[in-house]
GROMACS .gro file of C-alpha atoms in nm:
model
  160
    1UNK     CA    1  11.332   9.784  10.097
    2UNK     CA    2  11.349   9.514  10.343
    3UNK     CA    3  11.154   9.228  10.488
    4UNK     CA    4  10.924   9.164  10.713
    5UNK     CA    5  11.209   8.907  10.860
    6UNK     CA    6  11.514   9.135  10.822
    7UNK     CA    7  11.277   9.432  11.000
    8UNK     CA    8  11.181   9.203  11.288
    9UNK     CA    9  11.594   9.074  11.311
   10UNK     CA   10  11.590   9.442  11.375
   11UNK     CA   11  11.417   9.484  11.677
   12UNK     CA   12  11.633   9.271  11.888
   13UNK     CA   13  11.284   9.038  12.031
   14UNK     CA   14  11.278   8.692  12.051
   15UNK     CA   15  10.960   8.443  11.945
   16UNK     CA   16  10.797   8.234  12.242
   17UNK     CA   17  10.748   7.896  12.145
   18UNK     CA   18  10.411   7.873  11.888
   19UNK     CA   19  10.146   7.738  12.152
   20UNK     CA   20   9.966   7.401  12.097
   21UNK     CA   21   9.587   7.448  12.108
   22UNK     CA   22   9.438   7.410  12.484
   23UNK     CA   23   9.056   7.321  12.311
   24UNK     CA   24   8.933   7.206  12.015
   25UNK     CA   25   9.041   7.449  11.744
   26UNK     CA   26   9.288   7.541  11.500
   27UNK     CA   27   9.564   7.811  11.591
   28UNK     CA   28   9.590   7.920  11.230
   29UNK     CA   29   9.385   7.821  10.902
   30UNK     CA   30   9.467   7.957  10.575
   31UNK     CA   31   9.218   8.007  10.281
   32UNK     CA   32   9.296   8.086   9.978
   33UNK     CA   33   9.532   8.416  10.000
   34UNK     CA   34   9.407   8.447  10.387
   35UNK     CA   35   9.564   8.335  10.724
   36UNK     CA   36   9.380   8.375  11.019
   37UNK     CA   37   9.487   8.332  11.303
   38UNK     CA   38   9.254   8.222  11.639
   39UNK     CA   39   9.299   8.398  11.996
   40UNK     CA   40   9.674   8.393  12.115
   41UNK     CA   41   9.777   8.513  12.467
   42UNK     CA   42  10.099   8.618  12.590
   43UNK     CA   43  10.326   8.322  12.595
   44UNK     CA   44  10.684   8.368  12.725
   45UNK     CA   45  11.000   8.271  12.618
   46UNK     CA   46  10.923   7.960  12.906
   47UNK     CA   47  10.614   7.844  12.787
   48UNK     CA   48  10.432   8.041  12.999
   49UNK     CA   49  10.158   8.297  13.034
   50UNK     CA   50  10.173   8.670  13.177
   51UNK     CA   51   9.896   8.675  13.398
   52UNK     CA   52   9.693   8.909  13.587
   53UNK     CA   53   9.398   9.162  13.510
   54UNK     CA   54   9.489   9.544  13.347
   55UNK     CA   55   9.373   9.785  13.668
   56UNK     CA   56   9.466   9.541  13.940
   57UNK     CA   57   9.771   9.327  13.955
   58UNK     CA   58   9.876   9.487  13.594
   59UNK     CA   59   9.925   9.912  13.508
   60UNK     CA   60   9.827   9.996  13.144
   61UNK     CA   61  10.196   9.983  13.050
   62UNK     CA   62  10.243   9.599  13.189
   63UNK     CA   63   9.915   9.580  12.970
   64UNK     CA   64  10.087   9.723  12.667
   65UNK     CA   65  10.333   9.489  12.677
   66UNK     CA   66  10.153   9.192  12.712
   67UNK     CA   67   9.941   9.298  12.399
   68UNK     CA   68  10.340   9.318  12.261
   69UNK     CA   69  10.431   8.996  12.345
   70UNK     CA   70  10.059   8.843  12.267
   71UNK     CA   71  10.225   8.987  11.896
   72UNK     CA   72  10.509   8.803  11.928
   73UNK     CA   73  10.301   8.482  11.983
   74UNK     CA   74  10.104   8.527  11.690
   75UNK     CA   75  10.404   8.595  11.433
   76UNK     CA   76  10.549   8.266  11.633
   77UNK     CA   77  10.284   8.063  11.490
   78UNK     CA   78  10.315   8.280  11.165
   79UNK     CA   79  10.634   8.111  11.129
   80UNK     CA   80  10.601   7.789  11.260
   81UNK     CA   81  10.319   7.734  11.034
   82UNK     CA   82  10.433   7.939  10.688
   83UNK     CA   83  10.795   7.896  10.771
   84UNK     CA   84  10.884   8.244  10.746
   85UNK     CA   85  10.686   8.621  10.765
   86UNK     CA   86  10.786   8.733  10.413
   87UNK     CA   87  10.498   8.551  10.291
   88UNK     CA   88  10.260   8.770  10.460
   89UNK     CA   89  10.155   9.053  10.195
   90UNK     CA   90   9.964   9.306  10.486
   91UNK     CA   91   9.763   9.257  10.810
   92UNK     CA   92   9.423   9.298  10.740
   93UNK     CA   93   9.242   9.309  11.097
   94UNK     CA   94   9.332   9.284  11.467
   95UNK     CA   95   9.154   9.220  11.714
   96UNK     CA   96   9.193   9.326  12.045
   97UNK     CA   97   9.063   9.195  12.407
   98UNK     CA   98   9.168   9.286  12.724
   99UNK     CA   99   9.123   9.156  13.050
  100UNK     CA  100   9.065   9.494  13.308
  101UNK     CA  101   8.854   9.627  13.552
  102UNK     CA  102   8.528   9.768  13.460
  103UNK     CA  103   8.642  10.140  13.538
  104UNK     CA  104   8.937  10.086  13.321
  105UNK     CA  105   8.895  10.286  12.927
  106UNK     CA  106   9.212  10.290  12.757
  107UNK     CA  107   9.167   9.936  12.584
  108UNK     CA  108   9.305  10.089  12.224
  109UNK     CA  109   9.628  10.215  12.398
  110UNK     CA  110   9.690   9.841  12.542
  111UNK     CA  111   9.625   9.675  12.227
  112UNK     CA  112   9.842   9.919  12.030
  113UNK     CA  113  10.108   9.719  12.200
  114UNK     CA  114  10.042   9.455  11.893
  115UNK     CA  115   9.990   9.718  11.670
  116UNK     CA  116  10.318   9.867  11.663
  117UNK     CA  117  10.484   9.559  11.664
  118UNK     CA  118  10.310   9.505  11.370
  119UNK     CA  119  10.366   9.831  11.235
  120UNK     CA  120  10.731   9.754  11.300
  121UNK     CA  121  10.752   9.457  11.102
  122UNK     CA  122  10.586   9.495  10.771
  123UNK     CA  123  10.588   9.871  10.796
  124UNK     CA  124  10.280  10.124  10.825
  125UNK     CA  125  10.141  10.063  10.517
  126UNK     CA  126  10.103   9.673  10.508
  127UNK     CA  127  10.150   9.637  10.926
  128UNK     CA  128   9.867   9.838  10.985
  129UNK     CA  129   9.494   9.706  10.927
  130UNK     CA  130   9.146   9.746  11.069
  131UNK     CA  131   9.159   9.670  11.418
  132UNK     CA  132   8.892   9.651  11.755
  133UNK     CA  133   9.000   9.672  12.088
  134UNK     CA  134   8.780   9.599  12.376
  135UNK     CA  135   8.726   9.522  12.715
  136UNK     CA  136   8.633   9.193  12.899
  137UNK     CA  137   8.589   9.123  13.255
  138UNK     CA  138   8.775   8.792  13.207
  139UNK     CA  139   8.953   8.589  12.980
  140UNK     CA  140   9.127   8.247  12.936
  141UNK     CA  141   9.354   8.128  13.288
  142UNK     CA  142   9.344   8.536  13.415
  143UNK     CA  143   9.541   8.650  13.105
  144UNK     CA  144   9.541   9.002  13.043
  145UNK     CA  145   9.539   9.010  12.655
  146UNK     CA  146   9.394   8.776  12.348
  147UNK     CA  147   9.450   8.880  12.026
  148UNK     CA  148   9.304   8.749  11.727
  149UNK     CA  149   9.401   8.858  11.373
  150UNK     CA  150   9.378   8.824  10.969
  151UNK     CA  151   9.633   8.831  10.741
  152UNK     CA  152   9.686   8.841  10.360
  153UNK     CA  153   9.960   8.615  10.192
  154UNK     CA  154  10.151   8.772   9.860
  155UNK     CA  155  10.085   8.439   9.704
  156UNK     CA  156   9.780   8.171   9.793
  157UNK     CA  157   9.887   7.829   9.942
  158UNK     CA  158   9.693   7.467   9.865
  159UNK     CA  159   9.628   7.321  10.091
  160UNK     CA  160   9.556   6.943   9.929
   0.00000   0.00000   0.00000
């Protein structure tokens, strides 16, 4: 069985820089055996951001893989923060916003862009958790995905 870091090796993809907060709050707390992790948006191998709104300057397919690399933001922080994804037992909940045009309705199929990533790295049963995906008529800078999500760690970490 491999890991989570020998699955994502894998896939060939590379992790954008972990961002710095932009406002006053935490990027990731843990507590007890849980990590959350706040709103991420797509940040490039560059530092910066894929912009633009799902309907109008982005297709549903440029929106899928901005939910992608919004998941390779978040296991970026992962990382920096836990020092390696093999800590992290299962995801336990996702969720999804997107940035489209009110007569845009395929917000699940963007966000599964995370999701399979996910899915990818620690595998269906343990990549896979609760998840919401929903539409917004804006977001942060014109961004066209912010994920939040939950995870569970194999073993709890203190904090003091």
């Amino acid at each position: 069985m491999s890991t989570a870091t020998e699955n994502f090796k894998a896939l060939g993809l590379n992790l954008p820089p972990a961002p710095k907060p932009l406002g006053v709050y935490k990027p990731f707390l843990v507590d007890g055996r849980h990590v959350y992790v706040s709103g991420h948006g797509p940040v490039q191998d560059d530092k910066s951001l894929i912009i633009g709104r799902i309907g109008e300057e982005l297709d549903i397919e440029q929106g899928k893989l901005a939910a992608r690399q919004v998941g390779l933001t978040i296991l970026s922080t992962l990382v920096a923060n836990l020092g390696s994804l093999d800590k992290i037992k299962r995801v336990v909940k996702v969720l999804g916003m997107v940035n489209a045009t009110p007569d845009f309705g395929r917000h699940p199929y963007v966000i599964n862009g995370c999701s399979e990533l996910f899915a990818q790295v620690w595998g269906e049963d343990n990549g896979i958790g609760v998840r919401s995906a929903v539409g917004m008529g804006t977001l942060p800078d014109n961004i066209p995905v912010e994920i939040e999500a939950l995870f569970e760690l194999f073993e709890p970490i203190n904090n003091e």
